[in-house]
Coordinates of C-alpha atoms in Angstrom, one line a residue:
M122 CA -78.5 104.0 -86.9
G123 CA -78.3 105.5 -83.4
E124 CA -80.8 108.0 -82.3
V125 CA -79.6 111.6 -81.5
R126 CA -81.1 112.8 -78.2
A127 CA -80.9 116.4 -76.9
T128 CA -79.9 117.3 -73.4
A129 CA -81.7 119.8 -71.3
A130 CA -79.5 122.6 -72.6
G131 CA -80.2 121.6 -76.2
A132 CA -76.8 120.2 -77.0
P133 CA -77.0 116.9 -78.9
R134 CA -75.6 113.8 -77.2
T135 CA -73.4 111.3 -78.8
P136 CA -75.5 108.9 -80.9
A137 CA -76.2 105.5 -79.2
V138 CA -74.2 102.9 -81.1
R139 CA -76.0 99.7 -81.8
P140 CA -74.6 96.6 -83.4
G141 CA -75.3 96.4 -87.1
P142 CA -77.0 93.4 -88.8
G143 CA -73.6 91.8 -89.6
V144 CA -72.5 91.9 -85.9
R145 CA -75.8 90.5 -84.7
S146 CA -75.7 87.7 -87.3
R147 CA -72.2 86.7 -86.3
R148 CA -73.3 86.7 -82.6
T149 CA -76.3 84.5 -83.4
A150 CA -74.1 82.1 -85.5
G151 CA -71.6 81.9 -82.6
A152 CA -74.4 81.2 -80.1
R153 CA -75.8 78.4 -82.3
Q154 CA -72.4 76.9 -82.8
A155 CA -71.8 77.0 -79.0
Q156 CA -75.2 75.2 -78.5
Q157 CA -74.2 72.5 -81.0
W158 CA -70.8 71.9 -79.2
L159 CA -72.6 71.7 -75.9
L160 CA -75.1 69.2 -77.2
T161 CA -72.2 67.2 -78.6
L162 CA -70.1 67.2 -75.4
L163 CA -72.9 66.5 -73.0
P164 CA -73.3 62.8 -73.9
A165 CA -69.5 62.4 -73.8
F166 CA -69.2 63.6 -70.2
P167 CA -70.6 60.4 -68.6
V168 CA -68.4 58.2 -70.8
L169 CA -65.4 60.3 -69.7
L170 CA -66.3 59.8 -66.1
L171 CA -66.6 56.0 -66.6
V172 CA -63.2 55.9 -68.3
L173 CA -61.6 57.9 -65.5
R174 CA -63.1 55.7 -62.9
L175 CA -61.6 52.6 -64.6
W176 CA -58.3 54.3 -65.0
Q177 CA -58.2 55.1 -61.3
L178 CA -59.3 51.6 -60.3
S179 CA -56.5 50.1 -62.4
R180 CA -53.9 52.3 -60.7
Q181 CA -53.0 53.9 -64.0
D182 CA -51.9 50.5 -65.5
M183 CA -53.0 50.2 -69.1
P184 CA -53.2 46.4 -69.4
T185 CA -55.3 46.3 -66.2
M186 CA -57.6 48.9 -67.5
L187 CA -58.1 47.1 -70.8
L188 CA -58.9 44.0 -68.8
L189 CA -61.5 45.9 -66.8
V190 CA -63.0 47.4 -69.9
Q191 CA -63.4 43.9 -71.3
Y192 CA -65.2 42.4 -68.4
V193 CA -66.9 45.3 -66.5
S194 CA -70.6 45.6 -67.3
P195 CA -71.5 49.0 -68.8
L196 CA -75.0 48.7 -67.4
G197 CA -73.5 48.2 -63.9
M198 CA -71.2 51.3 -64.3
L199 CA -74.1 53.4 -65.6
S200 CA -76.2 52.3 -62.7
A201 CA -73.5 53.3 -60.2
L202 CA -73.1 56.7 -62.1
L203 CA -76.8 57.4 -62.0
I204 CA -77.2 56.5 -58.3
A205 CA -74.1 58.5 -57.3
L206 CA -75.0 61.6 -59.4
V207 CA -78.7 61.7 -59.4
W208 CA -78.6 64.9 -57.3
A209 CA -76.7 66.8 -60.0
G210 CA -79.5 66.9 -62.6
P211 CA -82.0 68.8 -60.6
L212 CA -79.3 71.2 -59.4
A213 CA -78.3 72.1 -63.0
V214 CA -81.9 72.5 -64.2
L215 CA -82.9 74.7 -61.3
V216 CA -79.9 76.9 -61.3
V217 CA -80.0 77.5 -65.1
G218 CA -83.8 78.1 -64.9
L219 CA -83.4 80.6 -62.1
L220 CA -80.6 82.6 -63.7
G221 CA -82.4 82.6 -67.1
R222 CA -85.7 83.8 -65.6
L223 CA -83.8 86.4 -63.5
L224 CA -82.2 87.8 -66.7
R225 CA -85.6 87.8 -68.5
V226 CA -87.3 89.8 -65.8
S227 CA -84.4 92.1 -65.1
N228 CA -83.4 93.0 -68.7
P229 CA -85.8 91.7 -71.3
E230 CA -83.8 93.3 -74.2
R231 CA -80.8 91.1 -73.4
F232 CA -82.8 87.9 -73.2
D233 CA -82.3 86.6 -76.7
P234 CA -82.5 82.8 -77.1
E235 CA -80.7 83.1 -80.5
R236 CA -77.6 84.7 -79.0
S237 CA -77.4 83.4 -75.4
L238 CA -77.1 79.8 -74.2
L239 CA -78.6 80.8 -70.9
A240 CA -81.6 82.4 -72.6
S241 CA -81.9 79.5 -75.0
G242 CA -82.0 76.9 -72.2
T243 CA -84.5 78.9 -70.3
A244 CA -86.8 79.4 -73.2
R245 CA -86.8 75.7 -74.2
T246 CA -87.3 74.4 -70.6
P247 CA -91.1 73.9 -69.9
G248 CA -92.5 74.4 -66.5
W249 CA -93.1 70.8 -65.8
V250 CA -89.4 70.1 -66.1
L251 CA -88.7 72.5 -63.3
T252 CA -91.5 70.9 -61.3
A253 CA -90.1 67.4 -61.9
A254 CA -86.6 68.7 -60.9
V255 CA -88.0 70.0 -57.6
V256 CA -89.7 66.7 -56.9
L257 CA -86.6 64.7 -57.7
A258 CA -84.4 67.0 -55.6
T259 CA -86.8 66.6 -52.7
L260 CA -86.3 62.8 -52.9
T261 CA -82.5 62.7 -53.5
W262 CA -81.1 65.7 -51.7
Q263 CA -80.0 65.4 -48.1
L264 CA -82.2 67.1 -45.5
R265 CA -79.7 69.8 -44.8
F266 CA -80.0 71.0 -48.4
L267 CA -83.8 71.0 -48.5
P268 CA -84.1 74.6 -47.2
A269 CA -81.9 75.7 -50.1
L270 CA -84.3 73.8 -52.4
L271 CA -87.2 75.6 -50.9
M272 CA -85.5 78.9 -51.5
L273 CA -84.8 78.1 -55.2
A274 CA -88.4 77.0 -55.7
L275 CA -89.8 80.2 -54.2
W276 CA -87.5 82.3 -56.3
L277 CA -88.5 80.5 -59.5
L278 CA -92.2 80.8 -58.6
A279 CA -91.9 84.5 -57.9
L280 CA -90.0 85.3 -61.1
R281 CA -92.5 83.3 -63.1
T282 CA -95.4 85.2 -61.6
R283 CA -93.7 88.6 -62.2
Y284 CA -93.0 87.7 -65.8
L285 CA -96.5 86.3 -66.6
Y286 CA -98.6 88.8 -64.6
P287 CA -96.7 92.2 -64.7
D288 CA -100.0 94.1 -64.4
R289 CA -101.2 92.4 -61.3
P290 CA -99.2 93.9 -58.3
L291 CA -101.4 92.1 -55.7
R292 CA -100.5 88.7 -57.1
I293 CA -96.8 89.6 -57.4
M294 CA -96.9 90.8 -53.8
L295 CA -98.5 87.6 -52.5
V296 CA -96.2 85.3 -54.4
G297 CA -93.0 87.4 -54.0
V298 CA -93.3 88.6 -50.4
A299 CA -96.2 87.0 -48.5
L300 CA -95.5 83.4 -49.6
P301 CA -91.8 83.4 -48.8
L302 CA -92.4 85.0 -45.4
A303 CA -95.0 82.4 -44.5
A304 CA -92.6 79.6 -45.7
A305 CA -89.8 81.1 -43.6
V306 CA -92.0 81.1 -40.5
V307 CA -93.0 77.4 -41.1
A308 CA -89.4 76.4 -41.8
Y309 CA -88.0 78.0 -38.7
A310 CA -90.8 76.4 -36.6
V311 CA -89.8 73.0 -37.9
L312 CA -86.0 73.5 -38.1
G313 CA -85.6 75.7 -35.0
P314 CA -84.5 72.8 -32.6
A315 CA -82.1 71.4 -35.2
I316 CA -80.5 74.8 -35.7
W317 CA -80.0 75.3 -32.0
A318 CA -78.6 71.8 -31.7
A319 CA -76.1 72.5 -34.5
V320 CA -75.1 75.7 -32.8
R321 CA -74.4 73.8 -29.5
A322 CA -72.5 71.2 -31.5
G323 CA -70.4 73.8 -33.3
E324 CA -71.5 72.6 -36.7
W325 CA -71.6 76.0 -38.4
S326 CA -71.9 74.7 -41.9
T327 CA -75.1 72.9 -40.8
V328 CA -76.3 76.1 -39.1
A329 CA -75.8 78.1 -42.3
L330 CA -77.6 75.4 -44.5
L331 CA -80.6 75.3 -42.2
A332 CA -80.9 78.9 -41.1
V333 CA -79.9 81.1 -44.1
P334 CA -82.1 79.8 -47.0
P335 CA -85.5 80.4 -45.4
A336 CA -84.7 84.0 -44.7
A337 CA -83.1 84.5 -48.1
G338 CA -86.3 83.3 -49.8
T339 CA -87.6 86.9 -50.0
V340 CA -84.4 88.4 -51.4
L341 CA -84.3 87.4 -55.1
T342 CA -88.0 87.5 -56.0
G343 CA -87.7 90.6 -58.1
P344 CA -85.5 92.0 -60.9
L345 CA -81.9 93.1 -60.6
P346 CA -80.6 96.4 -62.0
P347 CA -80.8 96.1 -65.8
R348 CA -77.1 97.0 -66.3
V349 CA -75.9 94.4 -63.7
A350 CA -78.2 91.5 -64.6
P351 CA -76.7 90.2 -67.9
A352 CA -73.1 90.1 -66.6
L353 CA -74.0 88.7 -63.2
T354 CA -76.3 85.9 -64.5
H355 CA -74.0 84.8 -67.2
W356 CA -70.9 84.7 -65.0
L357 CA -72.8 82.7 -62.4
A358 CA -73.9 80.3 -65.1
Y359 CA -70.3 79.9 -66.3
T360 CA -69.1 79.3 -62.7
V361 CA -71.7 76.6 -62.1
A362 CA -71.0 75.0 -65.5
A363 CA -67.3 74.9 -64.6
A364 CA -67.6 73.7 -61.0
L365 CA -70.4 71.2 -61.3
P366 CA -68.4 68.7 -63.5
L367 CA -65.5 68.8 -61.1
V368 CA -67.7 68.1 -58.1
M369 CA -69.4 65.3 -60.0
G370 CA -66.1 63.8 -61.0
A371 CA -64.8 63.9 -57.5
V372 CA -67.9 62.2 -56.1
F373 CA -68.0 59.5 -58.8
L374 CA -64.3 58.6 -58.5
R375 CA -65.1 57.3 -55.0
V376 CA -68.1 55.1 -56.0
A377 CA -67.7 51.4 -56.2
V378 CA -68.2 50.0 -59.7
L379 CA -67.1 46.4 -59.0
P380 CA -68.4 44.1 -56.3
T381 CA -66.1 43.6 -53.3
A382 CA -65.6 40.0 -52.4
A383 CA -63.5 37.8 -50.1
I384 CA -62.4 34.5 -51.4
E385 CA -60.9 31.6 -49.4
V386 CA -58.0 30.1 -51.4
A387 CA -56.6 26.7 -50.5
P388 CA -52.9 26.0 -50.9
T389 CA -51.5 23.7 -53.6
E390 CA -50.5 20.2 -52.9
T391 CA -46.8 21.1 -52.9
D392 CA -47.3 24.3 -50.9
R393 CA -47.7 23.9 -47.1
A394 CA -48.9 27.4 -46.6
P395 CA -52.2 27.8 -44.8
T396 CA -55.4 28.7 -46.5
S397 CA -55.5 32.4 -47.3
V398 CA -58.2 35.0 -47.9
V399 CA -58.0 37.3 -50.9
L400 CA -59.8 40.6 -50.6
G401 CA -60.6 42.7 -53.6
H402 CA -62.9 43.5 -56.5
M403 CA -64.5 40.6 -58.4
I404 CA -63.9 41.1 -62.1
T405 CA -65.2 37.8 -63.6
V406 CA -65.3 34.0 -63.3
T407 CA -64.1 32.0 -66.3
D408 CA -64.1 28.2 -66.8
T409 CA -60.6 27.9 -65.2
S410 CA -60.1 30.8 -62.9
T411 CA -61.6 33.5 -60.8
V412 CA -60.3 36.9 -61.8
M413 CA -59.9 39.5 -59.0
L414 CA -58.4 42.9 -58.5
D415 CA -56.9 42.9 -55.1
Q416 CA -56.5 45.8 -52.7
A417 CA -53.1 46.6 -54.1
G418 CA -54.4 47.0 -57.6
V419 CA -52.9 43.7 -58.9
V420 CA -55.0 41.4 -61.0
R421 CA -55.1 37.9 -59.4
F422 CA -56.1 34.8 -61.4
L423 CA -57.2 32.2 -58.8
P424 CA -57.7 28.6 -60.1
N425 CA -61.3 27.6 -59.5
G426 CA -60.1 24.3 -58.0
R427 CA -58.4 26.1 -55.2
V428 CA -61.4 28.4 -54.4
R429 CA -63.2 27.1 -51.3
T430 CA -65.7 29.9 -50.5
Q431 CA -66.7 33.2 -51.9
T432 CA -68.3 36.0 -49.9
L433 CA -69.8 39.2 -51.1
C434 CA -68.7 42.0 -48.8
S435 CA -71.1 44.9 -48.2
E436 CA -69.8 48.5 -48.1
A437 CA -69.0 49.9 -44.7
A438 CA -71.6 52.2 -43.4
R439 CA -70.6 55.8 -43.9
V440 CA -69.7 57.5 -40.6
P441 CA -72.0 60.5 -40.2
F442 CA -70.4 63.9 -40.1
S443 CA -73.3 65.6 -38.3
V444 CA -75.0 64.6 -35.1
V445 CA -78.0 66.9 -35.8
S446 CA -81.4 65.6 -36.7
V447 CA -84.8 67.1 -37.4
H448 CA -87.5 65.3 -35.4
G449 CA -85.5 62.1 -35.6
W450 CA -84.5 62.6 -39.2
P451 CA -80.6 62.9 -39.6
V452 CA -79.7 65.9 -41.7
E453 CA -77.4 63.8 -43.8
E454 CA -80.1 61.4 -45.0
T455 CA -82.3 61.9 -48.0
T456 CA -86.0 61.5 -48.2
L457 CA -85.5 58.1 -50.0
D458 CA -83.2 56.9 -47.2
W459 CA -85.9 57.9 -44.7
M460 CA -88.8 56.3 -46.6
M461 CA -87.1 53.0 -47.6
P462 CA -86.9 50.1 -45.2
R463 CA -83.5 49.8 -43.6
R464 CA -81.3 46.8 -44.1
P465 CA -81.1 44.7 -41.0
V466 CA -77.7 44.9 -39.2
A467 CA -75.9 41.6 -39.5
P468 CA -72.6 40.6 -37.9
P469 CA -69.7 41.3 -40.3
D470 CA -68.2 38.3 -42.0
Q471 CA -64.6 37.8 -40.7
R472 CA -63.4 36.9 -44.2
C473 CA -64.2 40.5 -45.3
S474 CA -61.5 41.6 -42.8
G475 CA -59.0 39.2 -44.2
R476 CA -59.4 36.5 -41.6
L477 CA -60.7 32.9 -41.9
G478 CA -63.9 31.8 -40.5
N479 CA -62.2 30.4 -37.4
G480 CA -60.4 33.7 -36.7
E481 CA -57.1 32.7 -38.1
S482 CA -55.3 35.4 -40.0
G483 CA -55.3 34.9 -43.8

């Protein structure tokens, strides 16, 4: 039953209508059903990506795809998927954690884990998971995205402090205002030369990624208006949930899942053609033939008796988009790239360019 409140003039207002027990139970059942569907579809998403990658690799030819499914190692494909998309896990965890905590601080009455997927995910995510996500993102995100990671971490810490210690304004002020300001000063002291270099080079996207997040670290450390928070946080969560799989699919469809090889093939006794080089993806080697998927998407069965040499071709180094670096650290490299020893540069094998060892065209 809604409460009848009187105005200043004494006239009664319209009773506030609240959903009855039946409506609340239906909403709760709908939220639980949505959670069950989500938990069911999440494991299927990596399988869908793997199938789409094989479908693209086979040039939409079903017999070729079935051959790839038969011989391609699932462990190899899962390894390629993990390496290519390791950045996406921390992003999803941090964004969902931020939006859920923002809803909880801004409008506690609408934070109901039984009726909201966002609230349920936030309530069931312990703090150490967020900490692990920050650490993993620090290692796997490119340097130009680390200021945004700092901004997300400061927002999460400030919202957590405001929720756990609402009666301690000094602590809230230190964590929500003083700490972000100090972090921004340190960030600009470190990133200042790189920001200026990006301005001179005309790389405005790099300028925005390096310059905006430190200043924005003080913006979202407190609650939103209670009426705006539920709709805004849920729509942002839906937008991220819709956009992230598309971005992950676009990234993974460009990842190599089969080794690239160059094979010297000798001519037959009746064929006077010169020795040729076949470039493509190595599928498998049987007792009688070497099976390859050439650059045109055609499966080639090369008799083992005609195979002279086999060479594994490394992927070409990615051409950097940005020329900006932070104290010698390119902004397009991750912390792992910077920490790990670099592979020595070796002269490229001519066979990986379709030429024989003596320079003759294959």
